[in-house]
mmCIF file of C-alpha atoms and ligand atoms in Angstrom:
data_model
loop_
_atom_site.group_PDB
_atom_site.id
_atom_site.type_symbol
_atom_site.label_atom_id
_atom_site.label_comp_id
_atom_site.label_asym_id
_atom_site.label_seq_id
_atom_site.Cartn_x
_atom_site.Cartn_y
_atom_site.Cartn_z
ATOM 1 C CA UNK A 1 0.000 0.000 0.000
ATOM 2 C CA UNK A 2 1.448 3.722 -0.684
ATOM 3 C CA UNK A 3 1.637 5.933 2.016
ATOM 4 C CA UNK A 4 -0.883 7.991 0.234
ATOM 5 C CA UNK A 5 -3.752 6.828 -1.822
ATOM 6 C CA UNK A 6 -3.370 7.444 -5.437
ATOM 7 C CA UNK A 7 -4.836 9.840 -7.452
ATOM 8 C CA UNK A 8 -8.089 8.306 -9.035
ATOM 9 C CA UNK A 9 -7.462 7.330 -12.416
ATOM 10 C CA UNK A 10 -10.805 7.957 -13.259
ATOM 11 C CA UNK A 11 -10.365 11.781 -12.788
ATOM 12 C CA UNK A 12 -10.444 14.039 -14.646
ATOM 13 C CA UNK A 13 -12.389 12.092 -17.123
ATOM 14 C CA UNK A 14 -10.550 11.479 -20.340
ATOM 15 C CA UNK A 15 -12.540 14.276 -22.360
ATOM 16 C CA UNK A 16 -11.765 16.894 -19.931
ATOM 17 C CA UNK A 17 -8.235 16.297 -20.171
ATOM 18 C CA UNK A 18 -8.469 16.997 -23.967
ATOM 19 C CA UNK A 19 -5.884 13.931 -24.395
ATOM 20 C CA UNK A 20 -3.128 16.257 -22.557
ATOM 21 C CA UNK A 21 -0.630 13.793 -20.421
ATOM 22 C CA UNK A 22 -0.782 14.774 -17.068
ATOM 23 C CA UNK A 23 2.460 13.474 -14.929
ATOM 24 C CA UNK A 24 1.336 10.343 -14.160
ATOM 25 C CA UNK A 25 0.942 9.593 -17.026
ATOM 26 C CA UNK A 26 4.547 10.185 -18.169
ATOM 27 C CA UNK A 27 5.616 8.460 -15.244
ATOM 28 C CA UNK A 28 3.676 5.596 -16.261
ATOM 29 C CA UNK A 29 5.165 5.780 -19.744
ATOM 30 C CA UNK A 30 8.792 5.594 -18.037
ATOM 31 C CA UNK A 31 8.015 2.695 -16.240
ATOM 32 C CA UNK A 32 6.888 0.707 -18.814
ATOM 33 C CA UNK A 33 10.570 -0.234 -18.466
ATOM 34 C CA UNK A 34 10.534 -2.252 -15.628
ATOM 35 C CA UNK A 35 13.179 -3.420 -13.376
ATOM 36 C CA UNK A 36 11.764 -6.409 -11.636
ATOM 37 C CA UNK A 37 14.647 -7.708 -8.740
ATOM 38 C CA UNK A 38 17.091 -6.371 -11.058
ATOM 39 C CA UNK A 39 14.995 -8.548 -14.253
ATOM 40 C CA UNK A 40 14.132 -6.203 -17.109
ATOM 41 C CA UNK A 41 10.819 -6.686 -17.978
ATOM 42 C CA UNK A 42 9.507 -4.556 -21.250
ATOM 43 C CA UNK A 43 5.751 -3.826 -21.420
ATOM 44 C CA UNK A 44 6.580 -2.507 -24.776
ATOM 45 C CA UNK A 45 6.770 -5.509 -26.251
ATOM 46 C CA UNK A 46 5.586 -5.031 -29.890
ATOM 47 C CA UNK A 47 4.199 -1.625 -31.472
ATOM 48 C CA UNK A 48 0.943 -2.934 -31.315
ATOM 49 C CA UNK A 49 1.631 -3.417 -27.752
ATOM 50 C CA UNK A 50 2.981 0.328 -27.335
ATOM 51 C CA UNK A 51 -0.177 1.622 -29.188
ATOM 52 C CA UNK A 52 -2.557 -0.146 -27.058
ATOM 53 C CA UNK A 53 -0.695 1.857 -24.355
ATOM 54 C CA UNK A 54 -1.292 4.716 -25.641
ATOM 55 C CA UNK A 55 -5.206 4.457 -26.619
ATOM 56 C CA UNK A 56 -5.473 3.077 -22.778
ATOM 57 C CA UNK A 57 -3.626 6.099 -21.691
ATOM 58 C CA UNK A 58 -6.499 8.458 -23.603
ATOM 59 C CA UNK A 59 -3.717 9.257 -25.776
ATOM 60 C CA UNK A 60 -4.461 7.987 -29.358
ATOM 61 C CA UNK A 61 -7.751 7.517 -30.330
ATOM 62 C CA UNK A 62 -8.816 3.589 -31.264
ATOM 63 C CA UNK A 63 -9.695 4.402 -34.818
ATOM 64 C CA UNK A 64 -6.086 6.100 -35.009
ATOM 65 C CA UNK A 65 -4.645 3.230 -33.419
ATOM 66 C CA UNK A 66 -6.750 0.703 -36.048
ATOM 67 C CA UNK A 67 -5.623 2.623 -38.837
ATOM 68 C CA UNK A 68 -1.436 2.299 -38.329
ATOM 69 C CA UNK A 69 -2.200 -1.450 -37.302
ATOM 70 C CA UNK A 70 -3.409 -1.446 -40.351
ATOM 71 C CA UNK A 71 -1.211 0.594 -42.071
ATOM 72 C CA UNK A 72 1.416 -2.119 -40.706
ATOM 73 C CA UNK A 73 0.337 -5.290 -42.386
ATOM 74 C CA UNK A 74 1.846 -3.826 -45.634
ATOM 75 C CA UNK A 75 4.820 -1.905 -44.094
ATOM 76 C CA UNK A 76 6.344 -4.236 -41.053
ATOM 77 C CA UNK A 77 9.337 -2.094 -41.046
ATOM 78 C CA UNK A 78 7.028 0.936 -40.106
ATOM 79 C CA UNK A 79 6.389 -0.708 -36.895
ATOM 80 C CA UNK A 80 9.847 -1.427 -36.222
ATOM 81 C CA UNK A 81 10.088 2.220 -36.580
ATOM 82 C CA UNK A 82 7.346 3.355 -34.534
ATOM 83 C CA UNK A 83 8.825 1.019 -31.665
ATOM 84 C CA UNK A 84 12.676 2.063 -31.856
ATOM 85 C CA UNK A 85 11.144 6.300 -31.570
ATOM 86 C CA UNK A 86 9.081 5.364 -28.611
ATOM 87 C CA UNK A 87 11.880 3.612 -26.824
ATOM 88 C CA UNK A 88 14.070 6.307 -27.474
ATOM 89 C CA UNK A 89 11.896 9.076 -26.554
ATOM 90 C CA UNK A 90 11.162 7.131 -23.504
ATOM 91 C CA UNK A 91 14.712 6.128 -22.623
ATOM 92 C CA UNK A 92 15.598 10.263 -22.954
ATOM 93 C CA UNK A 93 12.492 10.344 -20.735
ATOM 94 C CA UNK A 94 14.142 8.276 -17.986
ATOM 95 C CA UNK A 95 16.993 10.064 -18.030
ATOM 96 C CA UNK A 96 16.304 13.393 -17.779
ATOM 97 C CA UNK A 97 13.906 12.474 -14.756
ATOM 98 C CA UNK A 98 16.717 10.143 -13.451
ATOM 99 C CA UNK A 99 19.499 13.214 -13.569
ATOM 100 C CA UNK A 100 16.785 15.974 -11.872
ATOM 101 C CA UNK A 101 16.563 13.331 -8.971
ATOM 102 C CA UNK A 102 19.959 12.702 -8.656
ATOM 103 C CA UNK A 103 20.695 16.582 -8.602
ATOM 104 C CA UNK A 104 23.158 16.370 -11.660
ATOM 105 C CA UNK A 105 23.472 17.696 -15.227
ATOM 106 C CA UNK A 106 21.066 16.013 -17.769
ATOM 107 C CA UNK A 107 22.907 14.755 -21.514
ATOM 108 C CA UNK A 108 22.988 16.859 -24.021
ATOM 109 C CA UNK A 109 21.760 13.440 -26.497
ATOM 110 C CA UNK A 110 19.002 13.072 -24.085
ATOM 111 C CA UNK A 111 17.711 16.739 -24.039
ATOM 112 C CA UNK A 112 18.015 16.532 -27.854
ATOM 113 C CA UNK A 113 15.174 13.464 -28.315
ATOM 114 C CA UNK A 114 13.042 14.873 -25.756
ATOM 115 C CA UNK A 115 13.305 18.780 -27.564
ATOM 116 C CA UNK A 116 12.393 16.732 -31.254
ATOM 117 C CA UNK A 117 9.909 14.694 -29.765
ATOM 118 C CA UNK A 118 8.328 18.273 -27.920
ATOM 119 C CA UNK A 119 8.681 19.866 -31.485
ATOM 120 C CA UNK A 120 5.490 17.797 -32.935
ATOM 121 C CA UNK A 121 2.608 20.115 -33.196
ATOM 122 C CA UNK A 122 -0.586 18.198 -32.661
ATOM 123 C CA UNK A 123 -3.431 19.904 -33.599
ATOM 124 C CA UNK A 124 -7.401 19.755 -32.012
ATOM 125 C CA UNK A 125 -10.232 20.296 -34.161
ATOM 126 C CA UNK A 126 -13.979 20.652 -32.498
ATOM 127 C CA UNK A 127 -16.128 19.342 -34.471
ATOM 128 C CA UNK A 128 -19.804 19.970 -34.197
ATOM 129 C CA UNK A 129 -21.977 17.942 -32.299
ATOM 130 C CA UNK A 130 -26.073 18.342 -31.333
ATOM 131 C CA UNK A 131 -25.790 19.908 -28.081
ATOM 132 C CA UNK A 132 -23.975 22.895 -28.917
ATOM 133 C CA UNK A 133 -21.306 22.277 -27.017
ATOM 134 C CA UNK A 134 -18.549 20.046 -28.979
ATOM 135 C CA UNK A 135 -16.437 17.673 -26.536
ATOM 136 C CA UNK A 136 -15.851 15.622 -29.827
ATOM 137 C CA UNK A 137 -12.435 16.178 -31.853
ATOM 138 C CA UNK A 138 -10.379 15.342 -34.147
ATOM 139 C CA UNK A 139 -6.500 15.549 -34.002
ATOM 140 C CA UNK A 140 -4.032 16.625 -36.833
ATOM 141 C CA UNK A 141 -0.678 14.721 -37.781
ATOM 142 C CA UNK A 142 0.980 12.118 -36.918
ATOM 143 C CA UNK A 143 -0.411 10.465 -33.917
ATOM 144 C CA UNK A 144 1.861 8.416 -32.681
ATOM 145 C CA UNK A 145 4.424 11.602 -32.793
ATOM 146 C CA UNK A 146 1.430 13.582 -30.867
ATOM 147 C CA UNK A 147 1.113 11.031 -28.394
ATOM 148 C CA UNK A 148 4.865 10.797 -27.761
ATOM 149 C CA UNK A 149 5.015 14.712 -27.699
ATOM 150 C CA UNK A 150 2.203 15.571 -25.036
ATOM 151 C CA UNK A 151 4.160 12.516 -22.706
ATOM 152 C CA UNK A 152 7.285 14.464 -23.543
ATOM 153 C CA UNK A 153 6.034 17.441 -22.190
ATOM 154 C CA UNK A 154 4.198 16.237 -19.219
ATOM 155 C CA UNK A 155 7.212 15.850 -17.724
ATOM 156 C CA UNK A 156 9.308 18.744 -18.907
ATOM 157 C CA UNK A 157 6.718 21.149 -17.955
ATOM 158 C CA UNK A 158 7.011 19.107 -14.479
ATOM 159 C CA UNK A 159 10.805 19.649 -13.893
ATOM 160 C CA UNK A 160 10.101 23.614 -15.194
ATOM 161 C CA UNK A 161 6.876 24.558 -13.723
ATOM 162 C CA UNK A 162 5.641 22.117 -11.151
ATOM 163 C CA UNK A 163 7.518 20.286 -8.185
ATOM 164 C CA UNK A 164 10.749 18.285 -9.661
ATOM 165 C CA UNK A 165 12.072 18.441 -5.895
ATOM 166 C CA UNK A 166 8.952 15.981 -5.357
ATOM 167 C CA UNK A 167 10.015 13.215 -7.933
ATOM 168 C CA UNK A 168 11.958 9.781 -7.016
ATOM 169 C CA UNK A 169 13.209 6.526 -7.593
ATOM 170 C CA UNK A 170 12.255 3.973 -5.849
ATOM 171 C CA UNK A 171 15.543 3.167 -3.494
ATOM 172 C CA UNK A 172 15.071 -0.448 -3.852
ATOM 173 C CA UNK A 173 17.738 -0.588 -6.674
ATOM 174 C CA UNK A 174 16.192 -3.470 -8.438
ATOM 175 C CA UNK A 175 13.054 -1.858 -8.831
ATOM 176 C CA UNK A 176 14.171 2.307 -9.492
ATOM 177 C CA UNK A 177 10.572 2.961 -10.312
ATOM 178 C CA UNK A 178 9.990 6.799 -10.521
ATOM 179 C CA UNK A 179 7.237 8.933 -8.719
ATOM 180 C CA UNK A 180 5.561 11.852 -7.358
ATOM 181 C CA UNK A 181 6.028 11.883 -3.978
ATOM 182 C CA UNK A 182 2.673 13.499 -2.875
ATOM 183 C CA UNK A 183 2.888 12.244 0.740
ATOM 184 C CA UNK A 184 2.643 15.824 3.124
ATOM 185 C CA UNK A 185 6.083 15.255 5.105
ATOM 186 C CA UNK A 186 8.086 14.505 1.282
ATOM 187 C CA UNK A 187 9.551 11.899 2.219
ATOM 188 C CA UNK A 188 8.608 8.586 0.460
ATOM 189 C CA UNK A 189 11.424 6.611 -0.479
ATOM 190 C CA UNK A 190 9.773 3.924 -2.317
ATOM 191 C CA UNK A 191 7.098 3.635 -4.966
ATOM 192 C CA UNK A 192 5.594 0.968 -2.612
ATOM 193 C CA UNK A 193 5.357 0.233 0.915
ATOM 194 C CA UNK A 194 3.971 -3.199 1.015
ATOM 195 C CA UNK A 195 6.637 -4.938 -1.770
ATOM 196 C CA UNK A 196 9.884 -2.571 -2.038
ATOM 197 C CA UNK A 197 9.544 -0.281 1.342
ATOM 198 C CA UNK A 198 8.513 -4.017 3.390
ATOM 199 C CA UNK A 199 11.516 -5.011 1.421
ATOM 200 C CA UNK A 200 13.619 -2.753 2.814
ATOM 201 C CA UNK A 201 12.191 -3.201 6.317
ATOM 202 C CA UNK A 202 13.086 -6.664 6.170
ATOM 203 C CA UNK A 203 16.462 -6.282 4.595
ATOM 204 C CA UNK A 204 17.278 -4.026 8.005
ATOM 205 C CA UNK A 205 15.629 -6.598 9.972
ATOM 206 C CA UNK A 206 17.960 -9.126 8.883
ATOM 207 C CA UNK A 207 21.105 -6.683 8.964
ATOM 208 C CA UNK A 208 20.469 -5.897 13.066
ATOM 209 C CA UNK A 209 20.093 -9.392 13.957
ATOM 210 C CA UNK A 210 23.427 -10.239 12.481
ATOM 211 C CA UNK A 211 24.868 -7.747 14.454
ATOM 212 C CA UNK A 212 23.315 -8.702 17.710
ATOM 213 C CA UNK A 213 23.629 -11.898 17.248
HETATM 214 ZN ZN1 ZN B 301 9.983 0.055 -5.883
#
């Protein structure tokens, strides 16, 4: 159990948010990339995979997503493509987020991928709907480099504008899962009490009975 409950997924709802990524979700997007007792596990396995991330993540609409799966029948190497970019843009991701915890200079390289990916424009158009008042859209451009640009910027516009002095790894080293640390006091050290904080309980557990004993 966290120290503090989660945000609700469920809000805002999705067509509030206007498809924007909010933190979480870049976190999210980060840890796709998992480091399972020091195992790497990928939940990026295919680009089908990755775009069923996205369209769960309110990023890419379904028909979107249909269309490049699609679209990938003919060209295979296109989602070999699509894959690579989102790795890459997500590995820049890490990171950046990795060298604003660890107080130190982020890499040129890694600013680079994240500035491209930022550079997509992606473009809302209301459409009209019955009651006046159009929540229905449609977007502009590629959308798999709209997707990747909006998680881009969630979490630049985190380290400029909101709290990067609240963001963490997890300090279980095999797991180095990064967070917000909302709890009041600031000072959650892992991205889970019950598995990698109980971990870490135990681990000391161990260490002071070997020293009394
Ligand atoms: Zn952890």
């Amino acid at each position: 159990m966290n120290e503090e409950p989660a945000v609700h997924r469920a809000w805002p709802p999705p067509f509030q948010q206007g498809h924007l990524a909010s933190l979480q979700d870049g976190l999210d997007f980060i840890n796709t990339l998992e480091y399972e007792a020091g195992k790497v596990t990928d939940e990026l396995l295919s680009a089908e995979a990755a775009l069923e991330w996205l369209t769960h993540h309110d990023l890419m609409h379904r028909e979107a997503k249909d269309h490049l799966l699609q679209h990938f029948t003919d060209a295979p190497r296109e989602s070999t493509r699509i894959l690579a970019k989102m790795k890459r843009v997500r590995a820049a991701m890490r990171e950046i987020v990795d060298a604003a915890v660890e107080g130190r200079a982020a890499s040129t390289s890694d600013l680079k991928e994240l500035n491209r990916a930022m550079r997509t424009h992606y473009v809302y158009e209301l459409v009209p709907s019955t009651d006046g008042v159009s929540l229905d859209h449609r977007h502009q451009g590629d959308p798999v480099d709209g997707a990747l640009a909006r998680l881009a910027e969630s979490i630049a516009r985190e380290l400029i504008q909101g709290h990067p002095e609240r963001l963490r790894i997890c300090e279980n080293q095999q797991c180095r899962y990064v967070f917000a640390d909302t709890s009041r006091t600031g000072r959650r050290k892992w991205c889970d009490m019950s598995t990698c904080g109980n971990r870490a309980k135990v681990a000391r557990h161990r260490a002071r009975q070997k020293t009394t004993n």
